[in-house]
Short mmCIF file of C-alpha atoms in Angstrom, two decimals:
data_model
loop_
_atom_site.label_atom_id
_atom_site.label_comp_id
_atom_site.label_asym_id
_atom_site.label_seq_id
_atom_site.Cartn_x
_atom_site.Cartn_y
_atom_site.Cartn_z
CA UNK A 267 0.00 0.00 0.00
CA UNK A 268 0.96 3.74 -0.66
CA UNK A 269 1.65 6.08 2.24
CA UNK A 270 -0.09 8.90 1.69
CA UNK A 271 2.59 11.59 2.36
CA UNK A 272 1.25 14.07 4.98
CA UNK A 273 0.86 17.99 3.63
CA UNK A 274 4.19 20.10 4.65
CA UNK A 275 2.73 23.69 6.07
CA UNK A 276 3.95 26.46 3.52
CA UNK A 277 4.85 29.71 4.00
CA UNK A 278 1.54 31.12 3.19
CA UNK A 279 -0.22 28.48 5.66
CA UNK A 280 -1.99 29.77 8.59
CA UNK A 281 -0.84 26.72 11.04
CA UNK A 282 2.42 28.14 10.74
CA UNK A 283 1.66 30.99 11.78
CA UNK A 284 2.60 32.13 15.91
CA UNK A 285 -0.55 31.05 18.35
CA UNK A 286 -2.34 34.02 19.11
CA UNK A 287 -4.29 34.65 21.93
CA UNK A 288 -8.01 33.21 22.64
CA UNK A 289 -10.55 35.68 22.80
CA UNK A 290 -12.05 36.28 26.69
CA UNK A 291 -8.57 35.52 28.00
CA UNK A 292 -6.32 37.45 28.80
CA UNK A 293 -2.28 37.45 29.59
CA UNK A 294 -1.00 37.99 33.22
CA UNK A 295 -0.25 41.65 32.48
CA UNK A 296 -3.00 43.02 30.18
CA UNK A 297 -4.49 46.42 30.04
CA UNK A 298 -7.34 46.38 32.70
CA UNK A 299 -10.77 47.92 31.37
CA UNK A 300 -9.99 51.48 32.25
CA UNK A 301 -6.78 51.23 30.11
CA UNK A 302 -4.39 51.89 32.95
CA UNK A 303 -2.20 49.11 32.44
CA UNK A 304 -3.32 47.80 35.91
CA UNK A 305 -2.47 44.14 36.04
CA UNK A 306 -5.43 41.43 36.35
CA UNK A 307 -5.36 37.65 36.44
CA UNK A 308 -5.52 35.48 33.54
CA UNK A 309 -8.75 34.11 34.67
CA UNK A 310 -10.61 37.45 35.11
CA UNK A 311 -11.42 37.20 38.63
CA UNK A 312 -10.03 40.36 40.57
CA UNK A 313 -6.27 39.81 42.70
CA UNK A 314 -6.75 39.18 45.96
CA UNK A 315 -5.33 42.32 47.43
CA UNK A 316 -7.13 44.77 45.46
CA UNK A 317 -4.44 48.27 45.78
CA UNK A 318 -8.32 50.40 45.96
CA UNK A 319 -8.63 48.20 49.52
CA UNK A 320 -6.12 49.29 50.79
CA UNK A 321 -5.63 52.62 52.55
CA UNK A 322 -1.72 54.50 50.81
CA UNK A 323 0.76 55.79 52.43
CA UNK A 324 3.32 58.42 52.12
CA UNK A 325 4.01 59.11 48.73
CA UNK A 326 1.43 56.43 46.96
CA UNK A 327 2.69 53.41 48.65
CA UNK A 328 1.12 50.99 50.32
CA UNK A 329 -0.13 51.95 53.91
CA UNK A 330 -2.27 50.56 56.93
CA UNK A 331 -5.64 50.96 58.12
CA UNK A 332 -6.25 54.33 59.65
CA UNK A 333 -5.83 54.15 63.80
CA UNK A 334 -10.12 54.31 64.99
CA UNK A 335 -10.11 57.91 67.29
CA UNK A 336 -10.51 57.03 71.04
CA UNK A 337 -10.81 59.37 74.51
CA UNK A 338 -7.15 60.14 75.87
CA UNK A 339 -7.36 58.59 78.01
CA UNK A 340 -3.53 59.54 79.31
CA UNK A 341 -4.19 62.81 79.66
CA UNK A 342 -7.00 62.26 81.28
CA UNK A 343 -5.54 60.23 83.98
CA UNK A 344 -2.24 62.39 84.51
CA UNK A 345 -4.60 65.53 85.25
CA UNK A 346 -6.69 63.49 87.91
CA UNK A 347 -3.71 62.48 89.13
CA UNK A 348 -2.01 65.98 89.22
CA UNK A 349 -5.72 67.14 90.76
CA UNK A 350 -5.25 64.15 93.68
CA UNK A 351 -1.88 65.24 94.50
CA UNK A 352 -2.68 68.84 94.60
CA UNK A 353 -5.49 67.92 97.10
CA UNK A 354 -3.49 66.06 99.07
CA UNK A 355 -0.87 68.50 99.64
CA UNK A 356 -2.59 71.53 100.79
CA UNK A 357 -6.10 69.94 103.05
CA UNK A 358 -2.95 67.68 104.98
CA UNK A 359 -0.73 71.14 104.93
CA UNK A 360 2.31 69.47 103.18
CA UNK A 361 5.21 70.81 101.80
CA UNK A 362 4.31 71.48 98.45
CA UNK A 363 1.40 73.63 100.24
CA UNK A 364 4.42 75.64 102.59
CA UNK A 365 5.90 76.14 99.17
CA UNK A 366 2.99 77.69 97.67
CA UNK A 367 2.47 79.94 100.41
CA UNK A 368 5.96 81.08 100.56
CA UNK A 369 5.91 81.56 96.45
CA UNK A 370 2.19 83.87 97.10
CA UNK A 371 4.20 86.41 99.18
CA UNK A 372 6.50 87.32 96.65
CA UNK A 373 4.14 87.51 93.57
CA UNK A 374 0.85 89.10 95.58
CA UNK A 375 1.03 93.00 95.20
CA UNK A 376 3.16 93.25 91.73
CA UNK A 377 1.80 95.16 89.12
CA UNK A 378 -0.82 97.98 88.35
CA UNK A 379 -3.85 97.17 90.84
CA UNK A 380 -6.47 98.07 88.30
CA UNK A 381 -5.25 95.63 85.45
CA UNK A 382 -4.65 92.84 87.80
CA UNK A 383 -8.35 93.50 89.15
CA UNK A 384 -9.33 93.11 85.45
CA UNK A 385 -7.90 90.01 85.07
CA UNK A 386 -9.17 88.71 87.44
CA UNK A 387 -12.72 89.68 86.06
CA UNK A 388 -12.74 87.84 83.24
CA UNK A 389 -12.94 84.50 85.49
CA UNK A 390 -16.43 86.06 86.98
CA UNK A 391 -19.79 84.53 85.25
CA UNK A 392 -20.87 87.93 84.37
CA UNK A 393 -18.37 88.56 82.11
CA UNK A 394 -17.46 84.77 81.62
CA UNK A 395 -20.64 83.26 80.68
CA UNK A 396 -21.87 85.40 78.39
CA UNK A 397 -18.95 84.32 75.39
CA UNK A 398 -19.72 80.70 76.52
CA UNK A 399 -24.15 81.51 75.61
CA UNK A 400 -22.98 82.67 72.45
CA UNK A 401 -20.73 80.32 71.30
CA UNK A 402 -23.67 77.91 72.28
CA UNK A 403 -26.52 79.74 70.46
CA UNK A 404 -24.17 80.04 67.07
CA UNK A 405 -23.35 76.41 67.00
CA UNK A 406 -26.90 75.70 68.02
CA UNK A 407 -28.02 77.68 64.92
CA UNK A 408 -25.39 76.22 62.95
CA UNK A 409 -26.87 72.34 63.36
CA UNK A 410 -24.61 71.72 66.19
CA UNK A 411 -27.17 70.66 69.00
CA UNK A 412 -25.46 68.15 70.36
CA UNK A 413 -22.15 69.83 71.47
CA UNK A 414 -23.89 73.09 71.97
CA UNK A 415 -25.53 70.31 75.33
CA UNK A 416 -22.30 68.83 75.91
CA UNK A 417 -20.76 72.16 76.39
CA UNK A 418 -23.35 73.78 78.73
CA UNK A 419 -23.10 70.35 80.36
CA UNK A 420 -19.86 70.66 81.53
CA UNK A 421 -20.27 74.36 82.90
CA UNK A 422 -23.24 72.86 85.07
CA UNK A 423 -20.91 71.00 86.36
CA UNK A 424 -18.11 73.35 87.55
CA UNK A 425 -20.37 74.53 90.45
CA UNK A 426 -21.51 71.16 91.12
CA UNK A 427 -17.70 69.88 91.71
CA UNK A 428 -16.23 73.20 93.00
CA UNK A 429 -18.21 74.36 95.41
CA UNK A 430 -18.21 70.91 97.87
CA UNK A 431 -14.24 71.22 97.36
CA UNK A 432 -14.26 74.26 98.60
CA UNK A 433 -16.02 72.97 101.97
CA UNK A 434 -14.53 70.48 102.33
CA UNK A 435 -10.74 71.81 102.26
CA UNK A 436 -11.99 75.12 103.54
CA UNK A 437 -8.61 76.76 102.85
CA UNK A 438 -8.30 80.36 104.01
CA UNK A 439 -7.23 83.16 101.42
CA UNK A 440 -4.26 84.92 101.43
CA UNK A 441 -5.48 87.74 102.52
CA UNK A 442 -8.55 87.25 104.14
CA UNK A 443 -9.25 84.68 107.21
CA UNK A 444 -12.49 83.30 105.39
CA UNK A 445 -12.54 80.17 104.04
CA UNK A 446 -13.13 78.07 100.52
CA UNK A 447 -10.38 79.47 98.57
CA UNK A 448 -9.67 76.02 97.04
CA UNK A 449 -10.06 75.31 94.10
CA UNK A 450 -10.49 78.53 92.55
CA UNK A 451 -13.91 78.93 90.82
CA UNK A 452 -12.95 82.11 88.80
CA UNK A 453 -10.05 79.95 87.06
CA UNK A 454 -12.75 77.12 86.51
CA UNK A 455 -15.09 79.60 85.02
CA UNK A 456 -12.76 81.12 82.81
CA UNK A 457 -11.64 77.66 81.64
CA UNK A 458 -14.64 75.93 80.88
CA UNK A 459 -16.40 78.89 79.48
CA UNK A 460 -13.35 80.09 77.07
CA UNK A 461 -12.25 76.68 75.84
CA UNK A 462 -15.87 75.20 75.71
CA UNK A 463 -16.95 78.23 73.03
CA UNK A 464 -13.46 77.92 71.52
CA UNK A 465 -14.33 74.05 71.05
CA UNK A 466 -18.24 74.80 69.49
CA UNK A 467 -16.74 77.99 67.15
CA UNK A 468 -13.21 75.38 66.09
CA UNK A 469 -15.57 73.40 63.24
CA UNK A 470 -17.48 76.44 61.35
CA UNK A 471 -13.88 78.31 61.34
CA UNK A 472 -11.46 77.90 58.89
CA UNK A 473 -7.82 78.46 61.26
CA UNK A 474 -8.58 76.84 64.75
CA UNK A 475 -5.18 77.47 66.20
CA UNK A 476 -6.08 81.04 66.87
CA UNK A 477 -9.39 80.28 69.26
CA UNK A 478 -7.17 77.84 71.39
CA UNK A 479 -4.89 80.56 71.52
CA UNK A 480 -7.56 82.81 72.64
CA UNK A 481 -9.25 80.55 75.00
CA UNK A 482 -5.86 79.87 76.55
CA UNK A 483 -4.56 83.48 76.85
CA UNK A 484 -7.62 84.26 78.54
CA UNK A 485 -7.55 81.68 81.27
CA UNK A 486 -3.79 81.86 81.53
CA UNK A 487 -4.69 85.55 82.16
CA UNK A 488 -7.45 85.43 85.02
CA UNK A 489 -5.01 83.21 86.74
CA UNK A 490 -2.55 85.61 86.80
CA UNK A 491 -4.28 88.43 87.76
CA UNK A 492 -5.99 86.52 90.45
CA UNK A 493 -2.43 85.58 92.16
CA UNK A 494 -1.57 88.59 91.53
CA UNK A 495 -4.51 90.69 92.88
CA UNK A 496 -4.29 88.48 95.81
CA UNK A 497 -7.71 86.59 95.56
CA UNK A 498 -6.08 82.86 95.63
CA UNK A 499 -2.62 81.39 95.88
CA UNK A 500 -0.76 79.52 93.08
CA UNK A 501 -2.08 75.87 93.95
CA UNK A 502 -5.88 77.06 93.86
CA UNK A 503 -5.50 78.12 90.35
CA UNK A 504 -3.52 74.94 89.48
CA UNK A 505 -5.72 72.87 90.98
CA UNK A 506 -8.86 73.94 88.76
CA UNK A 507 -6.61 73.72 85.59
CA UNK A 508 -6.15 70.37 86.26
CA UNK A 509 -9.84 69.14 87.19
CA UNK A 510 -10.97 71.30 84.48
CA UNK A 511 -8.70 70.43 81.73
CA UNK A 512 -9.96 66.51 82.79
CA UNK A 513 -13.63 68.01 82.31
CA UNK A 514 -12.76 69.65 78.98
CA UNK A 515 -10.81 66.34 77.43
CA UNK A 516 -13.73 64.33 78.37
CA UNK A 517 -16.33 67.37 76.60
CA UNK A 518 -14.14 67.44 73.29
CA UNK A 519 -14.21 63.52 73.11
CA UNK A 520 -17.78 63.57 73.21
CA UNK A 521 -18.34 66.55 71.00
CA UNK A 522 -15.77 64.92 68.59
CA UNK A 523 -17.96 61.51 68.95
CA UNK A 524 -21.43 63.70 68.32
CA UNK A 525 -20.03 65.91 65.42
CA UNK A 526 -18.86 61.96 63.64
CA UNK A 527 -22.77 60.90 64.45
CA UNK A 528 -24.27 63.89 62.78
CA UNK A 529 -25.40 63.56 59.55
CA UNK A 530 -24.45 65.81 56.88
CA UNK A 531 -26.42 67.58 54.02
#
């Protein structure tokens, strides 16, 4: 029998021609959809790691997931505990309370009379809480409800935690016999009022840096002028920076919380 000699492929044959590529798939690192030149898979199924999961880091590379805000919880602590100390020291007449007293009579007296008397002032709730209603009412108007309540919150309770200090330590002034110089309540006033509006007025501004300069200045000032004027000694005003600064970290946290809550238009 006769072989039938199989056909050689030419060079106009197709089969000998390169193997091109099946139609629906695709090479390991072909032009996604978009035309970005973003690789895909062969199969068409998306990678695994997708790089729009995934949250970048400096300079486009590849980053971690965004820490979740919490309370500080450090701070808070370290001004209770500053607060305790404090106490401790002047009701039990310690040495950091000799100290104070001995550091009043060099610093009470110094300066004009009249502008240490009106810095003193701005600690008093006539003067006070008027900036704090304000700032409440404009971030009330603004949408704000819910920190405009936090904030006249935490001036309810100033009174509610000064005041039984005060009777309880019953320290006498430094220049007056009378009693319930400690902690001061003007300092406390000025603290919580100033900061609170400068914490309601921080989101509808555009530069925030210059109310918590403000609200600073202003307490650091009463506290001055009250030393200086002779209405307190060093320690009182200490002490209500410390229990109020612990009052205002816990009122930002929770205006910070109600202000992520809100819904926006």
């Amino acid at each position: 029998m006769r072989e039938t000699p199989r056909p050689q492929g030419t060079a106009g044959d197709s089969r000998a021609e390169h193997p091109q590529p099946c139609p629906g798939r695709a090479l390991a690192h072909t032009t996604g959809a978009s035309g970005s030149g973003t690789p895909h898979r062969s199969d068409g199924r998306p990678p695994h790691t997708p790089r729009g999961a995934r949250f970048a880091g400096q300079g486009g590379g590849p980053g971690t997931t965004p820490p979740v805000p919490g309370p500080p919880a450090f701070l808070f602590a370290t001004l209770l505990c500053v607060f305790a100390v404090i106490t401790w020291q002047v009701a039990s007449g310690g040495p950091l309370r000799r100290l104070d007293e001995r550091l009043d009579r060099t610093l009470t007296g110094h300066g004009p009379a009249a502008l240490s008397q009106f810095l003193s002032d701005l600690g008093s709730m006539p003067v006070a809480l008027p900036v704090l209603a304000l700032a409440i009412g404009y971030a009330a108007w603004r949408g704000s409800r819910r920190q405009a309540l936090v904030a006249a919150l935490t001036m309810v309770l100033v009174p509610l935690l000064v005041v039984p200090l005060k009777d309880w330590i019953a320290r006498p002034g430094p220049l007056e016999a009378a009693t319930g110089y400690y902690p001061s309540g003007h300092t406390a006033t000025a603290m919580v009022a100033y900061c609170g509006a400068a914490l309601l007025l921080a989101p509808h501004v555009r530069r925030r840096w210059p109310l918590s300069a403000a609200a600073g200045a202003l307490t650091a000032a009463t506290s001055i002028g009250l030393v200086l004027r002779g209405y307190h000694w060093p320690l009182d005003v200490m002490a209500s920076w410390c229990l109020c600064g612990a009052l205002l970290v816990v009122s930002s946290t929770v205006m910070r919380r109600s202000s992520s809550r809100t819904p926006r238009p």
